[in-house]
PDB file of C-alpha atoms and ligand atoms in Angstrom:
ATOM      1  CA  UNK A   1      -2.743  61.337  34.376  1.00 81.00           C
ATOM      2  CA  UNK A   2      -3.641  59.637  30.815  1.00 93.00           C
ATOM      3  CA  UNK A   3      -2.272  56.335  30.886  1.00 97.00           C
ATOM      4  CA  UNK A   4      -1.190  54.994  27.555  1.00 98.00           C
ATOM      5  CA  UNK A   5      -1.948  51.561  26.164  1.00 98.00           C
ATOM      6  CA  UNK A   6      -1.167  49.696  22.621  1.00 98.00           C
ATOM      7  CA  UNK A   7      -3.078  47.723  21.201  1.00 99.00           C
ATOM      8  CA  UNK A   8      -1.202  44.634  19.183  1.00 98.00           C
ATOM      9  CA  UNK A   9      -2.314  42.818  16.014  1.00 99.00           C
ATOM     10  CA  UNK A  10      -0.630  39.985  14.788  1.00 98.00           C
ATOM     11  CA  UNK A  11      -0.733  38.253  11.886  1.00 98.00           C
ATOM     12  CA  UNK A  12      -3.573  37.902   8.977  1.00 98.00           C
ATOM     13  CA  UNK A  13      -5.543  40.148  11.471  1.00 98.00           C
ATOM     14  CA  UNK A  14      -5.210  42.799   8.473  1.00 98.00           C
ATOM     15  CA  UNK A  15      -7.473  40.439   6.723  1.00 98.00           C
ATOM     16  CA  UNK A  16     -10.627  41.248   9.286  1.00 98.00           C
ATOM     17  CA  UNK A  17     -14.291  41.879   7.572  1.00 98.00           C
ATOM     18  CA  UNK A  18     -13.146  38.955   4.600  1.00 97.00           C
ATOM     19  CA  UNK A  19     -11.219  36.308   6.813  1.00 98.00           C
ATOM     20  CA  UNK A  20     -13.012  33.337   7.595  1.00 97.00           C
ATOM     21  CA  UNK A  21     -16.531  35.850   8.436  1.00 98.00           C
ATOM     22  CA  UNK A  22     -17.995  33.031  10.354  1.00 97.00           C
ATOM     23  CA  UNK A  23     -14.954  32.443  12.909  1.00 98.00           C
ATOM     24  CA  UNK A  24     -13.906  35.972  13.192  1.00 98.00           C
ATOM     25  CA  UNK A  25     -17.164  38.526  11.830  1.00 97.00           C
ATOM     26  CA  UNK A  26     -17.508  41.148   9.443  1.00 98.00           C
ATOM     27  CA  UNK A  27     -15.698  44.014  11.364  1.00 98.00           C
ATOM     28  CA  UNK A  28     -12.343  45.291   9.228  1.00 98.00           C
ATOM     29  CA  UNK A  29      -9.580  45.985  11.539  1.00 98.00           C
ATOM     30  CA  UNK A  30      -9.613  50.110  10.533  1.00 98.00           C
ATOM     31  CA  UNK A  31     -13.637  49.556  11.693  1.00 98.00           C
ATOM     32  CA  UNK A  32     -11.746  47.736  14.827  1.00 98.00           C
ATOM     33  CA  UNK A  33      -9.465  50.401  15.683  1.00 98.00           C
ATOM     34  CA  UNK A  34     -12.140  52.994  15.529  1.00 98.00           C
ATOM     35  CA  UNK A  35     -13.898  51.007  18.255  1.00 98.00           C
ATOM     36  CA  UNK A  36     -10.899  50.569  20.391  1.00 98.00           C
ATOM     37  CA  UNK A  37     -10.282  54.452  19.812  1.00 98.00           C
ATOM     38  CA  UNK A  38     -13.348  55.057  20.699  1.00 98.00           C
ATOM     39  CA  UNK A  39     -13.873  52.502  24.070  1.00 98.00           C
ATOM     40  CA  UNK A  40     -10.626  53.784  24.976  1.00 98.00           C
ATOM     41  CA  UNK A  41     -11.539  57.480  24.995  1.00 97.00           C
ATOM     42  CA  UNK A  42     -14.452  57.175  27.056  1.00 97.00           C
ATOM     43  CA  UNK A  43     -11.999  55.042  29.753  1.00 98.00           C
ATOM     44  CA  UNK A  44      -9.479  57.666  29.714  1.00 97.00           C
ATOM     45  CA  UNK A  45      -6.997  56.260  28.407  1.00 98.00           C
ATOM     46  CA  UNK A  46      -4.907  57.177  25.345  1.00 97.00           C
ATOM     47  CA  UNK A  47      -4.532  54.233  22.743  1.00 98.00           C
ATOM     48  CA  UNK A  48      -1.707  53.269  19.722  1.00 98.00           C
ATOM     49  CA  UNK A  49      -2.905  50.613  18.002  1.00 98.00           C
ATOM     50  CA  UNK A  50      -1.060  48.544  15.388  1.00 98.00           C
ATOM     51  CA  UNK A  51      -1.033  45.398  13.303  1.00 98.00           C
ATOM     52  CA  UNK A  52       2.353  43.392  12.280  1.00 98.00           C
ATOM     53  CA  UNK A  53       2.427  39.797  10.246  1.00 98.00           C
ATOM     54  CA  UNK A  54       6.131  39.244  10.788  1.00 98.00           C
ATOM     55  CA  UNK A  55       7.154  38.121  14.213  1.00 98.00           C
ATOM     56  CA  UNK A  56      10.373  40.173  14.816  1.00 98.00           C
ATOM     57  CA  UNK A  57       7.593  43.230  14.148  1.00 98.00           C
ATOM     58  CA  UNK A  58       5.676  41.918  16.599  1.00 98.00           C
ATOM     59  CA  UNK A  59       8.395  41.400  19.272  1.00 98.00           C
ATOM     60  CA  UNK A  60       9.890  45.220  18.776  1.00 98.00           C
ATOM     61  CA  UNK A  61       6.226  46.619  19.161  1.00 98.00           C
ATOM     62  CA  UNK A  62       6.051  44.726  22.284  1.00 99.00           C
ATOM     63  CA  UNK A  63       9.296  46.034  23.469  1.00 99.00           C
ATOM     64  CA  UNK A  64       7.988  49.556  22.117  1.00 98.00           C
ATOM     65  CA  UNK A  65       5.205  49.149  24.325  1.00 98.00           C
ATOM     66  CA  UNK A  66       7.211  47.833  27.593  1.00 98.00           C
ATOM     67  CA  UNK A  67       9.231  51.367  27.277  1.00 98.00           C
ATOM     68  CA  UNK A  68       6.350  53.621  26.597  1.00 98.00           C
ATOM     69  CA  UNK A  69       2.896  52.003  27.139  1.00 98.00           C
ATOM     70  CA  UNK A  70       1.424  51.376  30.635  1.00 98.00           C
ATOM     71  CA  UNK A  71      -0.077  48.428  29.713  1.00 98.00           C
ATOM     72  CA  UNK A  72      -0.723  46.453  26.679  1.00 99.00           C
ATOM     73  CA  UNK A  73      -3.460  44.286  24.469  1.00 99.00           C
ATOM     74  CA  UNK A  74      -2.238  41.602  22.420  1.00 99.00           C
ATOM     75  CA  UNK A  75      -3.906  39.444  19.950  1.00 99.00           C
ATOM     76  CA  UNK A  76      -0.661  37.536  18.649  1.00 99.00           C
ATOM     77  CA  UNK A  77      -2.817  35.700  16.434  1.00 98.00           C
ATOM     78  CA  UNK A  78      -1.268  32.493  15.036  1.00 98.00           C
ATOM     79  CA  UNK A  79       2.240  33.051  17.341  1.00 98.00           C
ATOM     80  CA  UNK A  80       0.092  32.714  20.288  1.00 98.00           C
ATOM     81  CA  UNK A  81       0.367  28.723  19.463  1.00 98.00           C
ATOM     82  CA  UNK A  82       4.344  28.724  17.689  1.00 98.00           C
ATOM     83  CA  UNK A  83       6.339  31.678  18.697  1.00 98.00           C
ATOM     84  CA  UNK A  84       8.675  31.389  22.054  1.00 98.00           C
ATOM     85  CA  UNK A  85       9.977  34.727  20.730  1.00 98.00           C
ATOM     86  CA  UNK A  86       6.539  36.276  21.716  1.00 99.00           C
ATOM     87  CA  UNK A  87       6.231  34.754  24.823  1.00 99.00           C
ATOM     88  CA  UNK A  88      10.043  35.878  25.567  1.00 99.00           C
ATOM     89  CA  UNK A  89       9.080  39.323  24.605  1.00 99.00           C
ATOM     90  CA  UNK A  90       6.067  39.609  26.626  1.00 99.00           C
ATOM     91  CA  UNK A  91       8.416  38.224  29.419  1.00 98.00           C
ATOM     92  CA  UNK A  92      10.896  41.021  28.972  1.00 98.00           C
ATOM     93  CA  UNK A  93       8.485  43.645  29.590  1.00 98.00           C
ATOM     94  CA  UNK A  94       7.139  44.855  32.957  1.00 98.00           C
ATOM     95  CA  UNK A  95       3.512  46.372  31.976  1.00 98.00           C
ATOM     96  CA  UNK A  96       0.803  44.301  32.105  1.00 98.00           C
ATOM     97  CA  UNK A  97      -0.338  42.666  29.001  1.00 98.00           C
ATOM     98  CA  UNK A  98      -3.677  41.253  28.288  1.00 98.00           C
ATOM     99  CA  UNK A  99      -3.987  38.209  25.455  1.00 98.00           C
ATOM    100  CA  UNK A 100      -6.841  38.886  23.657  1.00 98.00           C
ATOM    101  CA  UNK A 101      -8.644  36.572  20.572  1.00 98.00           C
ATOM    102  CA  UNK A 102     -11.766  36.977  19.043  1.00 98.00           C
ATOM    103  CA  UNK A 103     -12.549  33.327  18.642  1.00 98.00           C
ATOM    104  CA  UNK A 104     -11.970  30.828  21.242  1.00 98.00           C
ATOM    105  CA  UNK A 105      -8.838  28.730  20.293  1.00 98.00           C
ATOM    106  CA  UNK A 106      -9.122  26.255  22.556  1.00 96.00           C
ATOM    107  CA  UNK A 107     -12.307  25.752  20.962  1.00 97.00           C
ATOM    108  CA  UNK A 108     -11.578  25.163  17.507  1.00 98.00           C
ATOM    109  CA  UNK A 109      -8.631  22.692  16.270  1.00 97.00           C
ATOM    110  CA  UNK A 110      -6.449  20.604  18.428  1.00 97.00           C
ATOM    111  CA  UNK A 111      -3.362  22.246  17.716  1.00 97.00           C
ATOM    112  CA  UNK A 112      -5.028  25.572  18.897  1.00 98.00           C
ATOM    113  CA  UNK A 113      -5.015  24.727  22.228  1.00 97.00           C
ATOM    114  CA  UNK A 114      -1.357  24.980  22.483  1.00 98.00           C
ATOM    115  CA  UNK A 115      -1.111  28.429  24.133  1.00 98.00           C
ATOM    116  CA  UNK A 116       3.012  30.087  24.895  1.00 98.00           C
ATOM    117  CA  UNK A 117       1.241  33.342  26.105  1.00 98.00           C
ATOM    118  CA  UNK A 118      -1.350  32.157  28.538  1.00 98.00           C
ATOM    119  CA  UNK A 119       0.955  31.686  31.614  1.00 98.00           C
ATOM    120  CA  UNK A 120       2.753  35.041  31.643  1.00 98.00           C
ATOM    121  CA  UNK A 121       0.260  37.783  30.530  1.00 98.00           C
ATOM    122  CA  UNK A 122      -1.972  39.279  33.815  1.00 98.00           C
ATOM    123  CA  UNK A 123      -5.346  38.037  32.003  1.00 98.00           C
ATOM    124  CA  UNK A 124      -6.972  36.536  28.838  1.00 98.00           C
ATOM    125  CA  UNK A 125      -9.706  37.513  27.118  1.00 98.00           C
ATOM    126  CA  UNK A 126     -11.431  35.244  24.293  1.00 98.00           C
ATOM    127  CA  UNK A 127     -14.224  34.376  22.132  1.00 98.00           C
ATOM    128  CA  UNK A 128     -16.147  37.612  22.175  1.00 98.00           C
ATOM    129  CA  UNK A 129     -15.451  38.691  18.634  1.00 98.00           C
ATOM    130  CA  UNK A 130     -14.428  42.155  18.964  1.00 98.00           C
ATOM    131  CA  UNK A 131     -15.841  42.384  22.066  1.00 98.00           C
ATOM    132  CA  UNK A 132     -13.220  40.657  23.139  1.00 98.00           C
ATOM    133  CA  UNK A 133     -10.911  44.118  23.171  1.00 98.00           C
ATOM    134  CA  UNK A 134     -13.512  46.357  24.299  1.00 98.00           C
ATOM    135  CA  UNK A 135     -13.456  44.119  27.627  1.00 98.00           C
ATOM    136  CA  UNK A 136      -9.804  43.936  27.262  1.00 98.00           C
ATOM    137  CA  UNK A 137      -9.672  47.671  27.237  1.00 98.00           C
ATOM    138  CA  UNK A 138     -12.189  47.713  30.444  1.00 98.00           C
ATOM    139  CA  UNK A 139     -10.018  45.186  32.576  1.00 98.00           C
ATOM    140  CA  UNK A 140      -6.709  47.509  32.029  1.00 98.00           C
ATOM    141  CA  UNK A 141      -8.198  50.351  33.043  1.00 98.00           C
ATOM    142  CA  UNK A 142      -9.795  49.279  36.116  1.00 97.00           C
ATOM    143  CA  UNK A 143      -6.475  47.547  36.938  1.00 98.00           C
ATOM    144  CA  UNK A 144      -4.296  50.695  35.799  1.00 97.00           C
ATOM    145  CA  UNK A 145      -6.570  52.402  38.074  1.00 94.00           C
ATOM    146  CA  UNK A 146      -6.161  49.946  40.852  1.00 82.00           C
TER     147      UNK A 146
HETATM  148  C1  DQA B   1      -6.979  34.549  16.830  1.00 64.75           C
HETATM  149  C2  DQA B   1      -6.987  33.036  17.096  1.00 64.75           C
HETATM  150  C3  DQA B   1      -5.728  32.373  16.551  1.00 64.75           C
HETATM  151  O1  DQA B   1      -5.787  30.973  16.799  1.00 64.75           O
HETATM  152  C4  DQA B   1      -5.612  32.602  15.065  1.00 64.75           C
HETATM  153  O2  DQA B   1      -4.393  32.065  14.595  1.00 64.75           O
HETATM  154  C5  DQA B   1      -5.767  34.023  14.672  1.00 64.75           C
HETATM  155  C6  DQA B   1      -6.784  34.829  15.348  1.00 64.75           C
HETATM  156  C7  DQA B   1      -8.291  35.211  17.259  1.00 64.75           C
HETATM  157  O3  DQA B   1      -8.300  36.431  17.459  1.00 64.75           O
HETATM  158  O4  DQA B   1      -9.312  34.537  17.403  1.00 64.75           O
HETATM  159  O5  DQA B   1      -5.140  34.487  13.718  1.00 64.75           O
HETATM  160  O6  DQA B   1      -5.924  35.131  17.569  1.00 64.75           O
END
């Protein structure tokens, strides 16, 4: 069986390939989805991926993906650090979700290193640049598979 899994971008991840290039590289987020479609394929497993900058957006995509997905990658960006209506979100589903970032936030300023997500997704994955997903996508499938 395919097993489905949605990929979620929050906000001013639409700006990837300009945004701050030496934080975050040169890849565009269509280039980015490509990749994921791509990584995913040869994994088996069937991908929706989507970018949001509002945060009720984000929360109904993560409900979207609770009811449909099998299991779910989320970079929530900036709400990572602000939004308890993420982190309640990502509570309310049952699939497990992987955080993802391409920098390391707890590298970079102070107020970065407050995380809402970190203690209730099933992993984290960050500083890889947009490797960071393609070993997202490998750690769901191996523990979809499990
Ligand atoms: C980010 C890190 C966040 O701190 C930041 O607000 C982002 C991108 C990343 O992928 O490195 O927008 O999630």
């Amino acid at each position: 069986m395919t097993r489905k899994v949605h990929v979620l971008n929050g906000p001013n991840l639409s700006r990837l390939g300009t945004r701050e290039p030496a934080v975050y590289g040169t890849t565009t987020l269509a280039e980015l989805e490509g990749l994921c479609r791509g990584w995913a394929a040869a994994l088996g497993l069937d991908v929706a991926f989507e970018q949001r900058e509002g945060e009720g957006e984000l929360v109904e995509l993560i409900h979207r993906a609770g009811d449909q997905a099998d299991g779910l990658i989320l970079n929530a960006a900036a709400y990572t650090h602000t939004s308890v209506a993420v982190r309640d979100a990502v509570t309310s589903i049952v699939i497990p979700v992987i955080e993802v970032h391409l920098s390391n936030p707890a590298s970079r300023e102070p107020f970065r290193r407050q995380n809402l997500l970190e203690d209730v997704v099933y992993a984290g994955i960050r500083g890889f640049g947009i490797d960071s997903y393609r070993l997202a996508l490998e750690g769901l499938a191996a523990r979809l598979r499990g």
